[in-house]
Structure formats: C-alpha cells, structure tokens
Short mmCIF file of C-alpha atoms in Angstrom, two decimals:
data_model
loop_
_atom_site.label_atom_id
_atom_site.label_comp_id
_atom_site.label_asym_id
_atom_site.label_seq_id
_atom_site.Cartn_x
_atom_site.Cartn_y
_atom_site.Cartn_z
CA UNK G 381 87.99 105.52 86.17
CA UNK G 382 88.57 105.75 82.43
CA UNK G 383 87.48 102.69 80.42
CA UNK G 384 91.11 101.30 80.09
CA UNK G 385 91.05 100.37 83.83
CA UNK G 386 90.46 96.65 84.37
CA UNK G 387 87.08 96.00 86.71
CA UNK G 388 88.37 92.86 88.13
CA UNK G 389 91.57 94.51 89.31
CA UNK G 390 89.75 97.48 90.45
CA UNK G 391 87.22 95.52 92.56
CA UNK G 392 90.02 93.28 94.19
CA UNK G 393 91.92 96.43 95.16
CA UNK G 394 88.80 97.95 96.85
CA UNK G 395 88.20 94.37 98.81
CA UNK G 396 92.13 94.70 99.88
CA UNK G 397 91.55 98.24 100.89
CA UNK G 398 88.55 97.61 102.75
CA UNK G 399 90.46 94.79 104.85
CA UNK G 400 93.38 97.00 105.23
CA UNK G 401 91.03 99.64 106.95
CA UNK G 402 88.90 97.27 109.31
CA UNK G 403 91.91 95.44 110.14
CA UNK G 404 94.09 98.65 111.18
CA UNK G 405 90.99 100.26 112.99
CA UNK G 406 89.98 96.85 114.69
CA UNK G 407 93.44 96.35 115.97
CA UNK G 408 94.49 99.55 117.38
CA UNK G 409 91.08 101.24 118.41
CA UNK G 410 89.40 97.78 119.55
CA UNK G 411 91.68 95.24 120.40
CA UNK G 412 94.19 97.61 122.03
CA UNK G 413 91.43 98.68 124.18
CA UNK G 414 90.40 95.16 125.13
CA UNK G 415 93.71 93.57 125.99
CA UNK G 416 93.83 90.10 126.95
CA UNK G 417 93.56 87.40 124.19
CA UNK G 418 92.71 90.44 121.63
CA UNK G 419 96.63 91.08 122.04
CA UNK G 420 98.32 88.16 122.22
CA UNK G 421 101.29 88.04 120.18
CA UNK G 422 100.02 85.30 117.87
CA UNK G 423 97.09 87.17 116.89
CA UNK G 424 98.94 90.31 117.05
CA UNK G 425 101.17 89.59 114.59
CA UNK G 426 98.47 87.80 112.30
CA UNK G 427 96.59 90.96 112.18
CA UNK G 428 99.79 93.34 111.28
CA UNK G 429 100.83 90.50 108.54
CA UNK G 430 97.10 91.15 107.23
CA UNK G 431 97.08 94.90 107.23
CA UNK G 432 100.38 94.51 105.42
CA UNK G 433 99.77 92.10 102.62
CA UNK G 434 96.50 93.87 101.94
CA UNK G 435 98.19 97.23 101.64
CA UNK G 436 100.69 95.75 99.25
CA UNK G 437 98.35 93.63 96.90
CA UNK G 438 96.19 96.80 96.93
CA UNK G 439 99.14 98.87 95.40
CA UNK G 440 99.93 96.20 92.77
CA UNK G 441 96.53 96.08 91.64
CA UNK G 442 95.96 99.70 91.61
CA UNK G 443 99.15 99.92 89.46
CA UNK G 444 97.84 97.45 86.94
CA UNK G 445 100.91 95.33 87.97
CA UNK G 446 101.28 92.26 85.53
CA UNK G 447 102.84 90.87 89.09
CA UNK G 448 99.57 90.88 90.93
CA UNK G 449 99.22 87.46 90.64
CA UNK G 450 102.14 86.77 93.04
CA UNK G 451 101.12 89.21 95.91
CA UNK G 452 97.16 88.04 95.40
CA UNK G 453 98.23 84.65 96.24
CA UNK G 454 100.24 85.79 99.18
CA UNK G 455 97.24 88.15 100.36
CA UNK G 456 94.88 85.29 99.97
CA UNK G 457 96.88 82.81 102.16
CA UNK G 458 97.44 85.19 104.96
CA UNK G 459 93.84 86.90 104.73
CA UNK G 460 92.46 83.38 105.03
CA UNK G 461 94.55 82.46 108.31
CA UNK G 462 93.43 86.08 109.62
CA UNK G 463 89.85 85.49 109.03
CA UNK G 464 90.00 81.92 111.09
CA UNK G 465 91.67 83.59 113.63
CA UNK G 466 89.13 86.84 114.27
CA UNK G 467 86.26 84.39 113.92
CA UNK G 468 87.44 82.60 117.24
CA UNK G 469 86.28 85.71 119.00
CA UNK G 470 82.68 86.14 120.09
CA UNK G 471 82.12 89.67 119.56
CA UNK G 472 80.48 91.94 116.55
CA UNK G 473 83.77 93.71 115.81
CA UNK G 474 86.06 90.65 115.58
CA UNK G 475 83.17 89.26 113.22
CA UNK G 476 82.95 92.30 111.06
CA UNK G 477 86.80 91.89 110.81
CA UNK G 478 86.57 88.25 109.81
CA UNK G 479 84.21 88.84 107.47
CA UNK G 480 86.18 91.65 105.50
CA UNK G 481 89.25 89.23 105.61
CA UNK G 482 87.15 86.45 104.18
CA UNK G 483 85.85 88.41 101.25
CA UNK G 484 89.50 89.75 100.52
CA UNK G 485 90.87 86.16 100.65
CA UNK G 486 88.07 85.03 97.95
CA UNK G 487 88.41 87.47 95.56
CA UNK G 488 92.63 87.69 95.95
CA UNK G 489 92.33 83.78 95.26
CA UNK G 490 90.50 84.25 92.13
CA UNK G 491 92.76 86.84 90.93
CA UNK G 492 95.88 84.67 91.63
CA UNK G 493 94.92 82.00 89.17
CA UNK N 1205 120.53 92.34 118.39
CA UNK N 1206 119.39 90.09 121.15
CA UNK N 1207 120.22 86.35 120.78
CA UNK N 1208 116.55 85.54 119.96
CA UNK N 1209 116.66 87.30 116.82
CA UNK N 1210 117.07 84.56 114.10
CA UNK N 1211 120.08 85.08 111.90
CA UNK N 1212 118.89 84.01 108.55
CA UNK N 1213 115.68 86.29 108.84
CA UNK N 1214 117.96 89.26 109.45
CA UNK N 1215 120.08 88.56 106.46
CA UNK N 1216 117.22 88.15 104.47
CA UNK N 1217 115.92 91.26 105.55
CA UNK N 1218 119.15 93.13 104.97
CA UNK N 1219 119.22 91.87 101.36
CA UNK N 1220 115.63 92.93 100.63
CA UNK N 1221 116.48 96.72 102.32
CA UNK N 1222 119.76 96.69 100.09
CA UNK N 1223 117.54 95.84 96.74
CA UNK N 1224 114.74 98.20 97.95
CA UNK N 1225 117.35 101.07 98.12
CA UNK N 1226 119.47 100.41 95.00
CA UNK N 1227 116.33 100.01 92.87
CA UNK N 1228 114.57 103.27 94.39
CA UNK N 1229 117.98 105.28 94.33
CA UNK N 1230 118.71 103.78 90.65
CA UNK N 1231 114.83 104.34 89.23
CA UNK N 1232 114.34 107.99 90.74
CA UNK N 1233 117.69 109.52 90.31
CA UNK N 1234 119.15 107.83 87.54
CA UNK N 1235 116.65 105.97 85.06
CA UNK N 1236 114.25 109.14 85.22
CA UNK N 1237 117.32 111.47 84.34
CA UNK N 1238 118.24 109.25 81.16
CA UNK N 1239 114.83 108.84 80.10
CA UNK N 1240 114.33 106.69 76.67
CA UNK N 1241 114.01 102.91 77.45
CA UNK N 1242 115.15 103.45 81.19
CA UNK N 1243 111.59 104.84 81.64
CA UNK N 1244 109.68 102.52 79.20
CA UNK N 1245 106.32 101.53 81.13
CA UNK N 1246 107.19 97.80 81.22
CA UNK N 1247 110.42 98.49 82.97
CA UNK N 1248 109.12 101.25 84.76
CA UNK N 1249 106.25 99.06 86.56
CA UNK N 1250 108.40 96.19 87.03
CA UNK N 1251 111.24 98.28 88.98
CA UNK N 1252 108.31 99.83 91.14
CA UNK N 1253 106.89 96.24 91.74
CA UNK N 1254 110.49 95.26 93.08
CA UNK N 1255 110.75 98.20 95.03
CA UNK N 1256 107.02 97.42 96.52
CA UNK N 1257 107.70 93.72 97.38
CA UNK N 1258 111.25 94.08 98.64
CA UNK N 1259 110.04 96.69 101.54
CA UNK N 1260 106.86 94.36 102.53
CA UNK N 1261 109.16 91.14 102.38
CA UNK N 1262 111.63 93.08 104.73
CA UNK N 1263 108.57 94.23 106.79
CA UNK N 1264 107.55 90.55 107.36
CA UNK N 1265 111.16 89.26 108.00
CA UNK N 1266 111.92 92.13 110.64
CA UNK N 1267 108.93 91.26 112.36
CA UNK N 1268 110.09 87.45 112.49
CA UNK N 1269 106.45 86.63 110.92
CA UNK N 1270 105.18 82.96 110.37
CA UNK N 1271 104.27 84.05 106.94
CA UNK N 1272 107.34 85.30 105.52
CA UNK N 1273 107.53 82.48 103.32
CA UNK N 1274 104.61 83.70 101.42
CA UNK N 1275 105.99 87.05 100.80
CA UNK N 1276 109.53 85.74 100.34
CA UNK N 1277 108.33 83.56 97.56
CA UNK N 1278 106.37 86.60 95.70
CA UNK N 1279 109.56 88.60 96.40
CA UNK N 1280 111.85 86.03 94.65
CA UNK N 1281 109.76 85.79 91.73
CA UNK N 1282 109.64 89.64 91.16
CA UNK N 1283 113.20 90.24 92.08
CA UNK N 1284 114.22 87.58 89.51
CA UNK N 1285 112.06 89.46 86.80
CA UNK N 1286 113.69 92.86 87.54
CA UNK N 1287 117.19 91.15 87.75
CA UNK N 1288 116.68 90.06 84.34
CA UNK N 1289 115.12 93.19 82.97
CA UNK N 1290 117.79 95.39 84.31
CA UNK N 1291 120.71 93.08 82.97
CA UNK N 1292 119.58 94.08 79.59
CA UNK N 1293 120.87 97.52 80.07
CA UNK N 1294 124.89 98.12 79.37
CA UNK N 1295 125.59 100.53 81.88
CA UNK N 1296 127.17 100.31 85.48
CA UNK N 1297 124.25 101.48 87.33
CA UNK N 1298 121.84 98.96 85.95
CA UNK N 1299 124.27 96.48 86.33
CA UNK N 1300 124.60 96.82 90.25
CA UNK N 1301 120.90 97.12 90.43
CA UNK N 1302 120.57 93.80 88.78
CA UNK N 1303 122.84 92.34 91.19
CA UNK N 1304 121.20 93.54 94.25
CA UNK N 1305 117.86 92.07 92.86
CA UNK N 1306 119.75 88.63 91.94
CA UNK N 1307 120.89 88.47 95.36
CA UNK N 1308 117.75 89.15 97.11
CA UNK N 1309 116.05 86.57 94.69
CA UNK N 1310 118.33 83.89 95.92
CA UNK N 1311 118.47 84.54 99.44
CA UNK N 1312 114.17 84.93 99.21
CA UNK N 1313 113.91 81.58 97.32
CA UNK N 1314 115.89 79.81 100.06
CA UNK N 1315 113.68 81.49 102.48
CA UNK N 1316 110.53 80.62 101.16
CA UNK N 1317 110.96 76.88 101.33
CA UNK S 611 126.03 105.16 93.53
CA UNK S 612 126.35 107.51 90.57
CA UNK S 613 127.77 111.28 91.19
CA UNK S 614 124.54 112.62 90.91
CA UNK S 615 123.02 111.36 93.95
CA UNK S 616 123.08 113.79 96.87
CA UNK S 617 124.95 112.42 99.84
CA UNK S 618 123.05 114.09 102.24
CA UNK S 619 119.82 112.56 101.36
CA UNK S 620 121.58 109.25 101.32
CA UNK S 621 123.15 109.75 104.77
CA UNK S 622 119.80 110.62 106.20
CA UNK S 623 117.86 107.78 104.13
CA UNK S 624 120.53 105.50 105.65
CA UNK S 625 119.59 106.82 109.26
CA UNK S 626 115.70 106.55 108.58
CA UNK S 627 116.28 102.74 107.46
CA UNK S 628 118.12 101.68 110.59
CA UNK S 629 115.82 103.22 112.64
CA UNK S 630 113.12 101.47 110.68
CA UNK S 631 115.07 98.08 111.19
CA UNK S 632 116.02 98.40 114.92
CA UNK S 633 112.42 99.38 116.00
CA UNK S 634 110.72 96.89 113.82
CA UNK S 635 113.06 93.94 115.44
CA UNK S 636 113.02 95.49 118.88
CA UNK S 637 109.32 95.64 118.87
CA UNK S 638 108.03 92.65 117.60
CA UNK S 639 111.12 90.27 118.48
CA UNK S 640 111.85 91.73 121.89
CA UNK S 641 108.96 94.04 123.19
CA UNK S 642 106.37 91.52 122.41
CA UNK S 643 108.39 88.39 123.96
CA UNK S 644 108.93 90.96 127.53
CA UNK S 645 105.35 92.07 127.89
CA UNK S 646 104.09 94.14 130.53
CA UNK S 647 105.03 97.71 130.02
CA UNK S 648 107.02 96.85 126.96
CA UNK S 649 103.54 96.32 125.32
CA UNK S 650 101.49 99.15 126.83
CA UNK S 651 99.44 100.81 124.23
CA UNK S 652 101.02 104.10 124.48
CA UNK S 653 104.36 103.09 123.80
CA UNK S 654 103.33 100.34 121.24
CA UNK S 655 101.58 102.94 119.28
CA UNK S 656 104.65 105.31 119.60
CA UNK S 657 106.78 102.46 118.23
CA UNK S 658 104.50 101.93 115.29
CA UNK S 659 104.41 105.52 114.23
CA UNK S 660 107.97 105.69 114.50
CA UNK S 661 108.48 102.81 112.16
CA UNK S 662 105.89 104.00 109.67
CA UNK S 663 107.28 107.67 109.60
CA UNK S 664 110.88 106.41 109.34
CA UNK S 665 110.05 104.08 106.12
CA UNK S 666 108.06 106.94 104.41
CA UNK S 667 110.80 109.82 105.32
CA UNK S 668 113.27 107.03 103.42
CA UNK S 669 111.09 106.62 100.60
CA UNK S 670 110.86 110.43 100.11
CA UNK S 671 114.65 110.56 100.59
CA UNK S 672 115.62 107.73 98.01
CA UNK S 673 113.26 109.18 95.67
CA UNK S 674 115.56 112.43 95.89
CA UNK S 675 111.70 114.37 96.38
CA UNK S 676 111.44 117.81 96.50
CA UNK S 677 109.11 117.24 99.39
CA UNK S 678 111.42 115.52 101.59
CA UNK S 679 111.56 118.25 103.88
CA UNK S 680 107.77 117.81 104.87
CA UNK S 681 108.36 114.11 105.51
CA UNK S 682 111.71 114.76 107.59
CA UNK S 683 110.27 117.38 109.74
CA UNK S 684 107.40 114.71 110.63
CA UNK S 685 110.17 112.28 111.27
CA UNK S 686 112.31 114.18 113.36
CA UNK S 687 109.03 114.91 115.66
CA UNK S 688 107.97 111.38 115.99
CA UNK S 689 111.49 109.76 116.36
CA UNK S 690 112.47 112.15 119.14
CA UNK S 691 109.26 111.29 120.95
CA UNK S 692 110.18 107.54 120.42
CA UNK S 693 113.97 107.95 121.52
CA UNK S 694 112.50 109.50 124.77
CA UNK S 695 110.20 106.83 125.74
CA UNK S 696 112.61 104.13 125.03
CA UNK S 697 115.24 105.68 126.99
CA UNK S 698 113.06 104.98 130.02
CA UNK S 699 113.66 101.41 129.88
CA UNK S 700 116.41 100.00 131.58
CA UNK S 701 117.75 97.61 129.54
CA UNK S 702 120.24 97.42 126.53
CA UNK S 703 118.06 96.44 123.71
CA UNK S 704 115.78 99.92 124.51
CA UNK S 705 118.96 101.78 124.70
CA UNK S 706 120.34 100.71 121.41
CA UNK S 707 116.79 101.34 119.96
CA UNK S 708 116.80 105.08 121.60
CA UNK S 709 120.08 105.69 120.21
CA UNK S 710 119.01 105.09 116.58
CA UNK S 711 115.74 107.04 117.01
CA UNK S 712 117.84 109.76 118.42
CA UNK S 713 120.43 109.71 115.61
CA UNK S 714 117.66 109.73 112.85
CA UNK S 715 115.90 112.53 114.84
CA UNK S 716 118.97 114.82 114.38
CA UNK S 717 119.80 113.94 110.99
CA UNK S 718 115.92 114.46 109.86
CA UNK S 719 115.76 117.87 111.65
CA UNK S 720 118.83 118.96 109.82
CA UNK S 721 117.34 118.05 106.31
CA UNK S 722 114.16 119.65 107.05
CA UNK S 723 115.60 123.06 107.62
CA UNK T 973 82.91 100.55 113.44
CA UNK T 974 82.58 100.56 117.06
CA UNK T 975 81.37 103.99 118.97
CA UNK T 976 84.97 104.88 120.30
CA UNK T 977 86.23 105.29 116.65
CA UNK T 978 86.69 109.23 116.26
CA UNK T 979 84.53 109.85 113.04
CA UNK T 980 86.66 112.86 112.06
CA UNK T 981 89.82 110.65 111.92
CA UNK T 982 87.82 108.01 109.92
CA UNK T 983 86.49 110.45 107.56
CA UNK T 984 90.00 112.13 107.24
CA UNK T 985 91.40 108.43 106.51
CA UNK T 986 88.87 108.01 103.83
CA UNK T 987 89.95 111.13 102.02
CA UNK T 988 93.31 110.03 102.12
CA UNK T 989 92.59 106.31 100.85
CA UNK T 990 90.49 107.91 97.91
CA UNK T 991 93.06 109.86 97.06
CA UNK T 992 95.82 107.31 97.28
CA UNK T 993 93.72 105.14 94.93
CA UNK T 994 92.95 107.77 92.26
CA UNK T 995 96.32 108.98 92.15
CA UNK T 996 97.51 105.45 91.76
CA UNK T 997 95.07 104.71 89.19
CA UNK T 998 95.61 107.47 87.01
CA UNK T 999 99.43 107.63 87.23
CA UNK T 1000 99.82 103.76 86.59
CA UNK T 1001 96.82 103.29 84.22
CA UNK T 1002 96.46 106.33 82.42
CA UNK T 1003 99.45 109.05 82.91
CA UNK T 1004 101.90 105.93 81.52
CA UNK T 1005 99.67 105.49 78.61
CA UNK T 1006 99.33 108.99 77.52
CA UNK T 1007 103.14 109.85 78.04
CA UNK T 1008 104.48 113.10 77.17
CA UNK T 1009 104.07 115.87 79.81
CA UNK T 1010 102.02 113.19 81.65
CA UNK T 1011 105.00 111.58 82.53
CA UNK T 1012 107.82 114.58 82.85
CA UNK T 1013 109.87 113.73 85.87
CA UNK T 1014 108.66 116.73 87.99
CA UNK T 1015 105.00 115.83 87.72
CA UNK T 1016 105.98 112.08 87.96
CA UNK T 1017 107.67 112.49 91.38
CA UNK T 1018 104.96 114.62 92.76
CA UNK T 1019 102.50 112.07 91.89
CA UNK T 1020 104.73 109.28 93.62
CA UNK T 1021 104.99 111.78 96.81
CA UNK T 1022 101.22 112.47 96.97
CA UNK T 1023 100.61 108.50 96.82
CA UNK T 1024 103.09 107.97 99.44
CA UNK T 1025 102.08 110.46 101.95
CA UNK T 1026 98.23 109.95 101.32
CA UNK T 1027 98.95 105.78 102.18
CA UNK T 1028 101.18 107.09 105.58
CA UNK T 1029 98.66 109.86 106.79
CA UNK T 1030 95.88 107.22 106.38
CA UNK T 1031 97.65 104.71 108.27
CA UNK T 1032 98.39 107.18 111.27
CA UNK T 1033 94.51 107.95 110.94
CA UNK T 1034 93.25 104.30 111.26
CA UNK T 1035 95.67 103.88 114.10
CA UNK T 1036 94.21 106.48 115.80
CA UNK T 1037 97.61 107.77 116.30
CA UNK T 1038 98.47 110.89 118.81
CA UNK T 1039 101.00 112.06 115.95
CA UNK T 1040 98.55 112.07 113.05
CA UNK T 1041 98.91 115.89 113.15
CA UNK T 1042 102.46 115.60 111.93
CA UNK T 1043 101.66 113.27 109.24
CA UNK T 1044 98.55 115.29 108.15
CA UNK T 1045 100.32 118.66 107.96
CA UNK T 1046 102.84 116.89 105.39
CA UNK T 1047 99.99 115.57 103.54
CA UNK T 1048 98.17 118.74 103.13
CA UNK T 1049 101.11 120.48 101.94
CA UNK T 1050 101.89 117.73 99.08
CA UNK T 1051 98.43 117.02 98.25
CA UNK T 1052 97.86 120.84 97.65
CA UNK T 1053 100.82 121.16 95.35
CA UNK T 1054 99.93 117.88 93.40
CA UNK T 1055 96.20 119.14 93.31
CA UNK T 1056 97.42 122.53 91.75
CA UNK T 1057 100.19 120.39 89.38
CA UNK T 1058 97.11 117.91 87.96
CA UNK T 1059 94.95 120.86 87.44
CA UNK T 1060 97.15 122.09 84.72
CA UNK T 1061 96.09 119.43 82.66
CA UNK T 1062 93.02 119.70 80.37
CA UNK T 1063 91.29 116.23 80.67
CA UNK T 1064 88.80 114.68 82.82
CA UNK T 1065 91.03 112.13 84.19
CA UNK T 1066 93.55 114.73 85.55
CA UNK T 1067 90.82 116.86 86.98
CA UNK T 1068 89.26 113.98 89.03
CA UNK T 1069 92.70 113.35 90.41
CA UNK T 1070 92.91 117.05 91.15
CA UNK T 1071 89.71 117.23 92.74
CA UNK T 1072 90.56 114.19 95.12
CA UNK T 1073 94.10 115.91 96.00
CA UNK T 1074 92.11 118.98 97.05
CA UNK T 1075 89.69 117.48 99.12
CA UNK T 1076 92.34 115.48 101.00
CA UNK T 1077 94.59 118.71 101.43
CA UNK T 1078 91.64 120.54 102.95
CA UNK T 1079 90.51 117.71 105.63
CA UNK T 1080 94.10 117.00 106.34
CA UNK T 1081 94.90 120.81 106.78
CA UNK T 1082 91.90 120.92 109.05
CA UNK T 1083 92.71 118.12 111.21
CA UNK T 1084 96.73 119.23 111.47
CA UNK T 1085 95.41 122.09 113.67
#
C-alpha cells in the first residue's frame, strides 16, 4: 500500500481480520461438528459477537476512520472475553482461536488509547 | 415476536436500522448527486462510519447479545457526531438524516448504561 | 425520501431488512432457547446464510447499485430455501419467519430480472 | 486449521478478504485523497459494491456454506467489473487493486460452478 497508509492501522486491521477468519472457521466448521459444550448458547453467542465486532473494527481501520478508537475499544473488550471463553476448552483448535482473540484484543486495546 | 424478546432491545434495534437505512439512502442517492460539500471526504467518511456502526449495533441487539452495551456505546458516540455534521446542511434531506442519527444516538446512549 | 429514490428498490430493501430482522431475532432468541432440531447445523447454517444475504441485498438496494440484480438473485434463491426449511416446523414463530423469507424471496426474484 | 476444512473454500475466502482489504484501503485512503475521476459516483459505487460482495462471499466461504456458489457467482461478476474499471487508471495503486479484483473474480468463478 502507498506511503500515506498508517502502518499501525494496517497492522491492527490485519489482527482483526485474522481473528474474524479463525473464529468463523472454528465456529462453523469445528464447534458445530463437535456439538456439546462447543455449541452452548452462551459460547455460541460470544463467538458470533467476536466475529461481528472484528469485522466492523477492521472496516473502520481499513477506512482510516477518525472513529476507529470507539470500535477498537468495543473490539478489545469482546475479544478478550472470547479469548477467555475459548481457553477453557482443552483442544488445539480452540487454543488457536483463543490466541488469535488475545492478539487482536491487545492490539485493539493499544489502538483505542 | 414472542414474549421472551426484550422490548428495549427491539426498539433500539429499530432505531439503528432506521438510521442505517436513511443514512445509506441519503448518502448514495442524494449526497452523491449533489456533490460539492455533500461529498467532502470528512463528511463522507463520517456517514460511512455511521452506516457501519448502526448495522453492527442492530446485529448485536437483534441477537440479544450480552455485549450490546459496548456496541451501543460506540454507536451513540458516532451517531451523535454524524447528527451534528448533517445538521450543518440547510436542506430537508440532511435534516431528516440528522434527526434519525440523533434519535439513534439517544436510544443507544440509554442502552449502553 | 426525495423523489429521485426508486420506489421498487426501496420496497425491496424493506423486505430484505424485515427478513434480516425476523430471522435474526428468531434464530438467536427463539431457536437457541428451544434447542433440538431448531439448532441442527443444517438449519442453523441456512438461517445464517439468509440473515447474511438479506443484509447484503439491502445494502446494494439502499445504495441504488447497478449491481443489485446479482445480489437479489442470490438473495431470492437462499431466502426460498430458508422459507421451505422454516415451514417444516409446527410453531407460529417459525411460520412468521417462513412468511418473511417467502415475501423477500418473491420481491428479490422480481428485482433480479 | 483442522483437516476437515476444505482447502478450496479456504483459498477462495483468502482471495475475497485480500480483495476486500485492498479495495477498502485504496478507496478510502487513496481515491479520496486523489479526488477527480477517482471519486466519480460510478467508480465510487462500483468500489463499494466490490468491497461489500467480497466481504459477504468470504463470510459464506468461511462458514463452509452450501450456498457459497450463489454468492461466489455474484462476487465473480462484480469483481470482474471492478477490475476493468480500476484498470482504466494509470497508476500503480489502481493497478494493484485491479489485480486483486481479477484474482478474486477468477477464483470465485471457479467456485461458483
């Protein structure tokens, strides 16, 4: 991308899109196959929230929006909850998901300040 | 909708979708035709931000998400800015848009507390 | 909205947003509470597809996009499948959902031609 | 991602997200700065359509949706138009954008069959 593009915004957008991607794949192609506690409504809705806010946060960042702090703040809060919830599970797929959520939460927290 | 559906969430979702709708129509089918200051990058990006966060806020509310406060907070902040920016213009279409933004900002502010 | 706004586009956007809204509420606040066959992966993913394409189709229509036929075509196809799937259930909430899907499918089919 | 994840869906989702990302950055952080024909309504709305359908197509693919053919078909059609429109410009940023659109159009066309 051209020089005018802010590197921090771009890096944070990347973390949001990575988290969006791994949470989407994990939920629809892993949790739904596993069933049981992987599809409990509470976990379920939190994963949806995470996918939703990561997409939105990325959209604000890619737009170079002046309001990205507001969406990064919401994203950091929700991704952190999702990271904690995914870390409860004892399998590599959920761990990978928790890692992506945690990375995204940290970068968004920084960008919201 | 069935009785279990929270009326406040539903009303707030309606305000967000109304704002989403009028801002989208106004921007793409009115501002783009007017040109000039109606399409200045600053106004332009704020309208996009408003459309974007209203959609996301509605998605959280329709899901009955525990995290709707975080997205309502961001939505209230951005809609208020957009309302102020649209109110600068002296035409009925922008006034209608400003009104929808203001109503949405107020309801989202309440729901974020 | 101002005179330049096409009434058919506007009406179709309304059907898409109505379907988006009732499918979101029904899925997250009714199906998830009912469990059982209301949350089977196949039904589940179809509801998500319907919510997703209705939102996108509405976005194209509200933009007055030249490409709305392509998204209306996809929307008509997916909403019809979702209507049929929801009609299998014997309860008023799912019937209401099936009705909204069918109305949206019909209007989108018309608009795609 | 786990073995059950279809590699073609995953690769196509990647092309859609790449196109979504470069079109968003290019439009908001390059075209808006350039002005002139870079922000003409026709070009403008086509870029928005492309960003919009790429996001939606990626969402269907990441969900492993049975209906991804319908959205890939729409995505292929719109990305091809956007590629042609971006290729008219004589600058490296728009060329990069056209390339991403063309790659996405080709992969989506394949996946829609």
